[in-house]
Structure formats: C-alpha cells, structure tokens
mmCIF file of C-alpha atoms in Angstrom:
data_model
loop_
_atom_site.group_PDB
_atom_site.id
_atom_site.type_symbol
_atom_site.label_atom_id
_atom_site.label_comp_id
_atom_site.label_asym_id
_atom_site.label_seq_id
_atom_site.Cartn_x
_atom_site.Cartn_y
_atom_site.Cartn_z
ATOM 1 C CA MET A 418 100.597 59.618 115.260
ATOM 2 C CA THR A 419 99.642 63.114 114.197
ATOM 3 C CA ALA A 420 98.837 64.196 110.649
ATOM 4 C CA ILE A 421 99.669 67.305 108.654
ATOM 5 C CA GLU A 422 98.174 68.422 105.363
ATOM 6 C CA ILE A 423 100.555 69.626 102.671
ATOM 7 C CA VAL A 424 99.448 72.048 99.979
ATOM 8 C CA GLU A 425 101.693 71.523 96.959
ATOM 9 C CA VAL A 426 102.582 74.927 95.483
ATOM 10 C CA ALA A 427 105.216 74.009 92.865
ATOM 11 C CA PRO A 428 102.949 74.693 89.862
ATOM 12 C CA ARG A 429 102.257 78.258 91.008
ATOM 13 C CA ASP A 430 104.554 79.743 93.646
ATOM 14 C CA GLY A 431 107.267 77.355 92.597
ATOM 15 C CA LEU A 432 107.255 78.229 88.907
ATOM 16 C CA GLN A 433 106.226 81.867 88.871
ATOM 17 C CA ASN A 434 109.678 83.265 89.634
ATOM 18 C CA GLU A 435 111.696 80.734 87.626
ATOM 19 C CA LYS A 436 113.398 81.900 84.450
ATOM 20 C CA VAL A 437 112.613 78.813 82.374
ATOM 21 C CA LEU A 438 109.142 79.103 80.856
ATOM 22 C CA VAL A 439 107.421 75.760 81.371
ATOM 23 C CA SER A 440 104.903 74.597 78.777
ATOM 24 C CA LEU A 441 101.300 73.840 79.672
ATOM 25 C CA GLU A 442 101.927 70.204 78.800
ATOM 26 C CA ASP A 443 104.815 69.998 81.251
ATOM 27 C CA LYS A 444 102.804 71.820 83.921
ATOM 28 C CA ALA A 445 99.997 69.292 83.490
ATOM 29 C CA GLU A 446 102.508 66.451 83.719
ATOM 30 C CA LEU A 447 103.988 68.009 86.864
ATOM 31 C CA ILE A 448 100.552 68.118 88.476
ATOM 32 C CA ARG A 449 99.845 64.510 87.482
ATOM 33 C CA ARG A 450 103.144 63.490 89.056
ATOM 34 C CA LEU A 451 102.317 65.426 92.216
ATOM 35 C CA ILE A 452 99.022 63.562 92.434
ATOM 36 C CA ASP A 453 100.919 60.307 91.940
ATOM 37 C CA CYS A 454 103.119 60.980 94.974
ATOM 38 C CA GLY A 455 100.149 61.898 97.164
ATOM 39 C CA ALA A 456 99.283 65.561 96.640
ATOM 40 C CA ARG A 457 95.570 66.146 97.055
ATOM 41 C CA ARG A 458 95.444 69.920 97.409
ATOM 42 C CA ILE A 459 97.446 71.671 94.705
ATOM 43 C CA GLU A 460 97.977 75.340 93.887
ATOM 44 C CA VAL A 461 97.801 74.975 90.116
ATOM 45 C CA GLY A 462 98.335 78.579 89.022
ATOM 46 C CA SER A 463 97.236 82.174 89.340
ATOM 47 C CA PHE A 464 94.795 84.357 87.459
ATOM 48 C CA VAL A 465 96.888 87.468 86.992
ATOM 49 C CA ASN A 466 98.084 89.577 84.086
ATOM 50 C CA PRO A 467 100.383 87.266 82.045
ATOM 51 C CA LYS A 468 102.461 90.267 80.994
ATOM 52 C CA LYS A 469 103.452 90.744 84.637
ATOM 53 C CA VAL A 470 103.814 87.037 85.460
ATOM 54 C CA PRO A 471 104.577 85.177 82.193
ATOM 55 C CA GLN A 472 104.872 81.794 83.902
ATOM 56 C CA MET A 473 101.185 81.939 84.827
ATOM 57 C CA ALA A 474 99.902 82.465 81.287
ATOM 58 C CA GLY A 475 97.363 79.839 80.282
ATOM 59 C CA THR A 476 96.208 78.797 83.747
ATOM 60 C CA ASP A 477 92.648 78.695 82.394
ATOM 61 C CA GLU A 478 93.696 76.188 79.707
ATOM 62 C CA LEU A 479 95.795 74.214 82.189
ATOM 63 C CA LEU A 480 92.808 73.461 84.399
ATOM 64 C CA ALA A 481 91.012 71.895 81.443
ATOM 65 C CA MET A 482 93.938 69.475 81.018
ATOM 66 C CA LEU A 483 93.873 68.113 84.571
ATOM 67 C CA PRO A 484 92.196 64.999 85.973
ATOM 68 C CA ARG A 485 89.024 65.589 87.956
ATOM 69 C CA ARG A 486 88.442 63.502 91.072
ATOM 70 C CA GLY A 487 86.490 63.974 94.238
ATOM 71 C CA ASP A 488 89.623 63.772 96.390
ATOM 72 C CA LEU A 489 91.484 66.535 94.533
ATOM 73 C CA THR A 490 91.320 70.263 95.275
ATOM 74 C CA TYR A 491 92.741 72.667 92.706
ATOM 75 C CA VAL A 492 93.595 76.046 94.186
ATOM 76 C CA GLY A 493 93.868 79.170 92.047
ATOM 77 C CA LEU A 494 95.554 82.323 93.324
ATOM 78 C CA VAL A 495 93.394 85.374 92.664
ATOM 79 C CA MET A 496 94.294 88.965 93.473
ATOM 80 C CA ASN A 497 91.004 90.685 92.644
ATOM 81 C CA MET A 498 87.411 90.013 91.659
ATOM 82 C CA ARG A 499 88.291 89.808 87.975
ATOM 83 C CA GLY A 500 90.784 87.081 88.773
ATOM 84 C CA LEU A 501 88.162 85.241 90.780
ATOM 85 C CA GLU A 502 85.716 85.400 87.882
ATOM 86 C CA ARG A 503 88.348 83.868 85.606
ATOM 87 C CA GLY A 504 89.178 81.199 88.153
ATOM 88 C CA LEU A 505 85.569 80.203 88.685
ATOM 89 C CA ALA A 506 84.986 80.031 84.946
ATOM 90 C CA ALA A 507 88.086 77.838 84.555
ATOM 91 C CA GLY A 508 86.936 75.447 87.246
ATOM 92 C CA ILE A 509 89.012 76.067 90.373
ATOM 93 C CA ASP A 510 87.840 74.318 93.524
ATOM 94 C CA GLU A 511 89.286 76.908 95.860
ATOM 95 C CA ALA A 512 90.221 80.582 95.622
ATOM 96 C CA GLY A 513 93.417 81.694 97.303
ATOM 97 C CA ALA A 514 93.330 85.392 98.178
ATOM 98 C CA VAL A 515 96.309 87.418 99.395
ATOM 99 C CA CYS A 516 96.676 90.417 101.658
ATOM 100 C CA VAL A 517 99.972 91.927 102.768
ATOM 101 C CA SER A 518 101.113 93.084 106.186
ATOM 102 C CA THR A 519 102.750 96.364 105.094
ATOM 103 C CA ASP A 520 101.835 99.219 102.787
ATOM 104 C CA GLY A 521 105.281 99.146 101.177
ATOM 105 C CA PHE A 522 104.969 95.544 100.019
ATOM 106 C CA ALA A 523 101.239 95.742 99.266
ATOM 107 C CA MET A 524 101.663 98.750 96.978
ATOM 108 C CA ARG A 525 104.449 97.103 94.985
ATOM 109 C CA ASN A 526 102.827 93.675 94.862
ATOM 110 C CA GLN A 527 99.170 94.579 94.417
ATOM 111 C CA GLY A 528 98.924 98.342 93.911
ATOM 112 C CA GLN A 529 96.942 98.864 97.108
ATOM 113 C CA THR A 530 97.499 99.579 100.775
ATOM 114 C CA SER A 531 97.630 96.840 103.359
ATOM 115 C CA ASP A 532 94.130 97.682 104.619
ATOM 116 C CA GLU A 533 92.813 97.729 101.065
ATOM 117 C CA SER A 534 94.311 94.287 100.476
ATOM 118 C CA ILE A 535 92.433 92.964 103.518
ATOM 119 C CA ALA A 536 89.160 94.316 102.140
ATOM 120 C CA VAL A 537 89.753 92.799 98.699
ATOM 121 C CA ALA A 538 90.764 89.431 100.141
ATOM 122 C CA SER A 539 87.647 89.373 102.301
ATOM 123 C CA GLU A 540 85.479 90.171 99.282
ATOM 124 C CA ILE A 541 87.100 87.329 97.313
ATOM 125 C CA VAL A 542 86.454 84.802 100.083
ATOM 126 C CA GLN A 543 82.822 85.830 100.396
ATOM 127 C CA ALA A 544 82.273 85.675 96.627
ATOM 128 C CA ALA A 545 83.990 82.292 96.329
ATOM 129 C CA LYS A 546 81.794 80.840 99.057
ATOM 130 C CA ALA A 547 78.698 82.351 97.449
ATOM 131 C CA ALA A 548 79.680 80.509 94.254
ATOM 132 C CA GLY A 549 79.857 77.219 96.155
ATOM 133 C CA LYS A 550 83.653 77.110 96.307
ATOM 134 C CA SER A 551 86.180 77.304 99.099
ATOM 135 C CA GLY A 552 88.081 80.497 99.894
ATOM 136 C CA GLN A 553 91.241 80.994 101.921
ATOM 137 C CA VAL A 554 93.554 83.931 102.635
ATOM 138 C CA THR A 555 97.313 84.248 102.923
ATOM 139 C CA ILE A 556 98.870 87.105 104.891
ATOM 140 C CA GLY A 557 101.998 87.927 102.928
ATOM 141 C CA ALA A 558 105.216 89.181 104.563
ATOM 142 C CA ALA A 559 103.847 88.070 107.919
ATOM 143 C CA PHE A 560 107.327 87.575 109.376
ATOM 144 C CA GLY A 561 109.193 90.459 107.759
ATOM 145 C CA CYS A 562 109.045 92.924 104.874
ATOM 146 C CA PRO A 563 111.809 93.738 102.361
ATOM 147 C CA PHE A 564 110.736 97.392 102.308
ATOM 148 C CA GLU A 565 109.769 98.112 105.922
ATOM 149 C CA GLY A 566 111.801 95.555 107.858
ATOM 150 C CA GLU A 567 110.346 94.024 111.001
ATOM 151 C CA VAL A 568 106.583 93.502 111.034
ATOM 152 C CA PRO A 569 104.933 93.769 114.469
ATOM 153 C CA ALA A 570 103.153 90.575 115.449
ATOM 154 C CA GLU A 571 100.259 92.719 116.646
ATOM 155 C CA ARG A 572 99.681 93.896 113.084
ATOM 156 C CA VAL A 573 99.476 90.352 111.730
ATOM 157 C CA VAL A 574 97.198 89.229 114.561
ATOM 158 C CA ALA A 575 94.866 92.174 113.928
ATOM 159 C CA MET A 576 94.751 91.319 110.223
ATOM 160 C CA ALA A 577 93.931 87.699 110.988
ATOM 161 C CA ARG A 578 91.167 88.741 113.369
ATOM 162 C CA LYS A 579 89.634 90.957 110.682
ATOM 163 C CA LEU A 580 89.869 88.210 108.034
ATOM 164 C CA ALA A 581 88.224 85.722 110.389
ATOM 165 C CA GLU A 582 85.032 87.773 110.149
ATOM 166 C CA VAL A 583 84.365 86.304 106.679
ATOM 167 C CA ALA A 584 85.118 82.743 107.842
ATOM 168 C CA PRO A 585 87.714 81.628 105.275
ATOM 169 C CA ARG A 586 88.643 77.955 105.050
ATOM 170 C CA GLU A 587 91.917 78.896 106.723
ATOM 171 C CA ILE A 588 94.277 81.795 107.253
ATOM 172 C CA ALA A 589 97.872 81.348 106.139
ATOM 173 C CA LEU A 590 100.941 83.107 107.464
ATOM 174 C CA ALA A 591 103.558 83.528 104.756
ATOM 175 C CA ASP A 592 107.276 84.007 105.262
ATOM 176 C CA THR A 593 107.368 85.515 101.799
ATOM 177 C CA ILE A 594 111.039 86.498 101.820
ATOM 178 C CA GLY A 595 112.422 83.750 104.034
ATOM 179 C CA VAL A 596 113.444 85.697 107.147
ATOM 180 C CA ALA A 597 111.567 83.874 109.919
ATOM 181 C CA VAL A 598 113.138 81.797 112.684
ATOM 182 C CA PRO A 599 111.477 79.027 114.706
ATOM 183 C CA ALA A 600 110.823 81.018 117.889
ATOM 184 C CA GLN A 601 109.117 83.736 115.854
ATOM 185 C CA VAL A 602 107.026 81.198 113.941
ATOM 186 C CA SER A 603 105.954 79.494 117.153
ATOM 187 C CA ARG A 604 104.897 82.773 118.772
ATOM 188 C CA LEU A 605 102.988 84.098 115.784
ATOM 189 C CA VAL A 606 101.146 80.861 114.996
ATOM 190 C CA THR A 607 100.114 80.618 118.647
ATOM 191 C CA GLN A 608 98.927 84.232 118.778
ATOM 192 C CA VAL A 609 96.974 83.989 115.536
ATOM 193 C CA ARG A 610 95.318 80.714 116.550
ATOM 194 C CA GLU A 611 94.167 82.303 119.785
ATOM 195 C CA ALA A 612 92.790 85.305 117.884
ATOM 196 C CA ILE A 613 90.766 83.490 115.215
ATOM 197 C CA GLY A 614 89.073 80.726 117.175
ATOM 198 C CA GLY A 615 88.496 77.506 115.287
ATOM 199 C CA ILE A 616 89.724 78.673 111.867
ATOM 200 C CA PRO A 617 92.772 76.565 110.899
ATOM 201 C CA VAL A 618 96.194 78.156 110.419
ATOM 202 C CA ARG A 619 98.337 77.282 107.406
ATOM 203 C CA VAL A 620 101.982 78.332 107.115
ATOM 204 C CA HIS A 621 103.852 79.150 103.900
ATOM 205 C CA LEU A 622 107.628 79.104 104.253
ATOM 206 C CA HIS A 623 110.602 79.981 102.094
ATOM 207 C CA ASN A 624 114.072 78.610 102.719
ATOM 208 C CA THR A 625 116.052 81.709 101.776
ATOM 209 C CA ARG A 626 118.130 81.671 104.971
ATOM 210 C CA ASN A 627 118.074 77.895 105.553
ATOM 211 C CA THR A 628 115.532 78.066 108.382
ATOM 212 C CA GLY A 629 112.525 76.763 106.449
ATOM 213 C CA ILE A 630 112.383 73.164 107.693
ATOM 214 C CA ALA A 631 113.058 74.190 111.306
ATOM 215 C CA ASN A 632 110.289 76.765 110.933
ATOM 216 C CA ALA A 633 107.938 74.070 109.616
ATOM 217 C CA TRP A 634 108.486 71.988 112.742
ATOM 218 C CA ALA A 635 107.916 75.024 114.956
ATOM 219 C CA ALA A 636 104.659 75.738 113.107
ATOM 220 C CA ILE A 637 103.446 72.166 113.652
ATOM 221 C CA GLU A 638 104.280 72.242 117.356
ATOM 222 C CA ALA A 639 102.395 75.541 117.670
ATOM 223 C CA GLY A 640 99.268 74.015 116.137
ATOM 224 C CA ALA A 641 99.385 74.785 112.416
ATOM 225 C CA THR A 642 97.368 72.154 110.556
ATOM 226 C CA THR A 643 98.652 72.714 107.018
ATOM 227 C CA LEU A 644 101.997 73.555 105.425
ATOM 228 C CA ASP A 645 102.820 74.691 101.906
ATOM 229 C CA ALA A 646 105.741 73.098 100.072
ATOM 230 C CA ALA A 647 107.091 72.901 96.518
ATOM 231 C CA LEU A 648 108.591 69.848 94.874
ATOM 232 C CA GLY A 649 112.321 70.327 94.480
ATOM 233 C CA GLY A 650 112.228 73.529 96.542
ATOM 234 C CA ILE A 651 111.648 75.631 93.430
ATOM 235 C CA GLY A 652 110.449 79.219 93.524
ATOM 236 C CA GLY A 653 111.338 82.456 95.173
ATOM 237 C CA CYS A 654 110.105 85.971 95.628
ATOM 238 C CA PRO A 655 110.944 88.764 93.155
ATOM 239 C CA PHE A 656 111.455 91.121 96.117
ATOM 240 C CA ALA A 657 113.906 88.811 97.911
ATOM 241 C CA PRO A 658 117.320 88.870 96.201
ATOM 242 C CA ASN A 659 119.046 85.488 96.019
ATOM 243 C CA ALA A 660 115.952 83.687 97.298
ATOM 244 C CA THR A 661 116.310 79.926 97.104
ATOM 245 C CA GLY A 662 112.631 79.058 96.919
ATOM 246 C CA ASN A 663 109.928 77.380 98.946
ATOM 247 C CA ILE A 664 110.649 74.646 101.431
ATOM 248 C CA ALA A 665 111.016 71.472 99.408
ATOM 249 C CA THR A 666 108.265 68.881 99.543
ATOM 250 C CA GLU A 667 110.695 65.974 99.763
ATOM 251 C CA ASP A 668 112.734 67.645 102.526
ATOM 252 C CA LEU A 669 109.556 68.275 104.514
ATOM 253 C CA LEU A 670 108.354 64.710 103.904
ATOM 254 C CA TYR A 671 111.627 63.254 105.144
ATOM 255 C CA MET A 672 111.368 65.151 108.427
ATOM 256 C CA LEU A 673 107.703 64.293 108.919
ATOM 257 C CA ASP A 674 108.015 60.628 107.916
ATOM 258 C CA ARG A 675 110.911 60.101 110.332
ATOM 259 C CA SER A 676 108.912 61.883 113.032
ATOM 260 C CA ASP A 677 105.817 59.676 112.606
ATOM 261 C CA VAL A 678 103.716 62.516 111.246
ATOM 262 C CA ALA A 679 101.350 61.299 108.534
ATOM 263 C CA THR A 680 101.004 63.243 105.275
ATOM 264 C CA GLY A 681 99.535 60.804 102.755
ATOM 265 C CA TYR A 682 102.574 61.326 100.490
ATOM 266 C CA ASP A 683 105.053 58.776 99.172
ATOM 267 C CA LEU A 684 108.567 60.127 99.780
ATOM 268 C CA ALA A 685 110.255 57.813 97.280
ATOM 269 C CA ALA A 686 107.824 58.870 94.568
ATOM 270 C CA ALA A 687 108.379 62.532 95.422
ATOM 271 C CA ILE A 688 112.143 62.118 95.097
ATOM 272 C CA GLY A 689 111.722 60.450 91.722
ATOM 273 C CA HIS A 690 109.440 63.161 90.423
ATOM 274 C CA ALA A 691 111.797 65.858 91.718
ATOM 275 C CA LYS A 692 114.550 64.347 89.580
ATOM 276 C CA TRP A 693 112.202 64.537 86.577
ATOM 277 C CA LEU A 694 111.486 68.187 87.400
ATOM 278 C CA GLU A 695 115.220 68.923 87.285
ATOM 279 C CA THR A 696 115.220 67.878 83.627
ATOM 280 C CA ILE A 697 112.361 70.282 82.904
ATOM 281 C CA MET A 698 113.986 73.185 84.748
ATOM 282 C CA ASN A 699 117.385 72.292 83.238
ATOM 283 C CA LYS A 700 119.259 72.875 86.475
ATOM 284 C CA PRO A 701 119.894 71.309 89.889
ATOM 285 C CA LEU A 702 117.083 72.106 92.305
ATOM 286 C CA PRO A 703 117.566 73.386 95.877
ATOM 287 C CA ALA A 704 116.029 70.393 97.672
ATOM 288 C CA MET A 705 118.467 68.395 99.783
ATOM 289 C CA VAL A 706 116.793 64.998 100.194
ATOM 290 C CA SER A 707 116.449 64.300 96.476
ATOM 291 C CA ARG A 708 120.219 64.789 96.226
ATOM 292 C CA ALA A 709 121.219 62.813 99.319
ATOM 293 C CA SER A 710 118.409 60.207 99.031
ATOM 294 C CA SER A 711 116.227 58.996 101.861
ATOM 295 C CA PHE A 712 117.330 56.959 104.869
ATOM 296 C CA PRO A 713 117.803 54.164 105.832
ATOM 297 C CA GLN A 714 119.473 53.245 102.600
ATOM 298 C CA THR A 715 122.958 51.704 102.452
ATOM 299 C CA ILE A 716 125.643 52.541 99.938
ATOM 300 C CA GLU A 717 125.133 49.094 98.403
ATOM 301 C CA GLN A 718 121.408 49.751 97.961
ATOM 302 C CA LYS A 719 122.157 53.082 96.251
ATOM 303 C CA ALA A 720 124.513 51.346 93.846
#
C-alpha cells in the first residue's frame, strides 16, 4: 500500500473566492472538523490585504482560536515579507509562498513580474526557515494561464530549478484555473521531479473542466507525494470564469481509499462534515461523493 499526504485548503483557497463571508467562529469550527476527519496539514488562511480578499480578514485572530498539537501543521499563505512577519507573529507553522509562471498573471495577482515573484518567494522561504519554521512554494498557473494561454513546460521546470536553490519543504505545481489534463500533469510532475532532486512535489488542482480527480491520479503515478484538496470542493479562481473550485477532499478520498492508497483520513467523517459545510455556505457544494455517498452501501443502508 502506498500513502499520499493531503493538504486541506478549504479554509483558505476554498473560502477566499466564495461570496458568503464566513465568520471566524465558523472557520475555527471548520478547521476542528477537518482535524476530526484526519487533516493534519491545513492551509488556515492568508496574510493579505483584507480589502482585496475580505474572506481572509482576521486570519491572525483565527490562529489564536485553533487547537495546538504536535501532529498539526498550520499553513499560512504569504505573498511578501510583510505577510510573513504577520504570519510568524500569529503563530503559523509553515509559510506558503507563491510565484507565477507568466508575467500577465503575476502582474494582476501580485503586482510583479514572474521573475520578481520567484525572487520574493525564495526570500520568504529563506526567512521562514531562519525563523525556525517550514517554507514551501507554489508555482501558480503551471499548466496554463488565463492571460497568456499555454505555458511552456520548460518555463515551469526552470522556475522549479531556481526555487530548489533555497531548499523549500516542497515545490507545488498549481493548476490554478483548472485547464490541465492527465497526460500533461504526468509529464510536468516527472520533469520537475527530475530537475529538483530530492525535494518533494505537491500538486494543487482545480476541477473547473472536470479533470481534477483524473489529474490527481496522474500526479500520484508520476511521483507527487502530496495533493491539495478542499472539503466539499469549494473555491475557485477570480481569473477563471465559472470555476467550480478545488478538487473535493471527499472525492479524492473515495478514489484513494478504493485504490488502497493510505491518507490517514476518515471518508465517512469527511462526508458528514461536508454536509455541515453546505449549511454554512447556504448552497449545494460541487463535491460528488458527499451527494452520492460512499460505496459499498446498499439502498437499504442509506434508508
């Protein structure tokens, strides 16, 4: 049996593009429920300007509301050194930095060129490690850009090679707008792994075009050690019209459980907590398994 780590991103990437503003109390309850179903590495929020991302207001206060245990890692997304300072002061265990594959996306998302975003991300990782914390980097729009279209794999590989110089915990490849297909994921994960030596590869997938779960399997077969997922499949990208969100934790768990891939999660608990999350978001969520239920389960058992 193989094992895959799941980073639960519902509290940050899941919520940040949702219209319903979720209270700090409900965010804390969401994180407690994620821990209950097996999440051990959780992206709890981001340290950005709350005027630009209202859902992320109060991340500092949120961290103070969360349980502290040796087996839990709370990840905070930081876009610059000021964000890192806030995150460290609030008590994050790990800093998540972001760089972007194209100038068009990087300028709109972070107000800097792609090369500048690499330099900033590298600085964040080094500073986080100097502070005794973990630091990782995500390469955004690694599989395609809404402003420049196709992204050459060579560009992403070169970025990963440059980031590897500061030895982050891992390098993530993000299908930010949900355009990737399995063959592309397999090729890029393989190429990046070969370029960065022993640094693990994480993959962040969106299900905008219904390829997310297939892409997750392709990433695993190509050697990715960690996948991001969001309970209920919530989320989306502001630059991807009609985006349906991240791959859903319970959908990913169903595939992995039935494939004898260990995750440390409880699928039944995840389904139950996804139904609770629907009441908070006040709408049906995109995930499929929490609607259809797990299997094997007979009609009589459902009744």
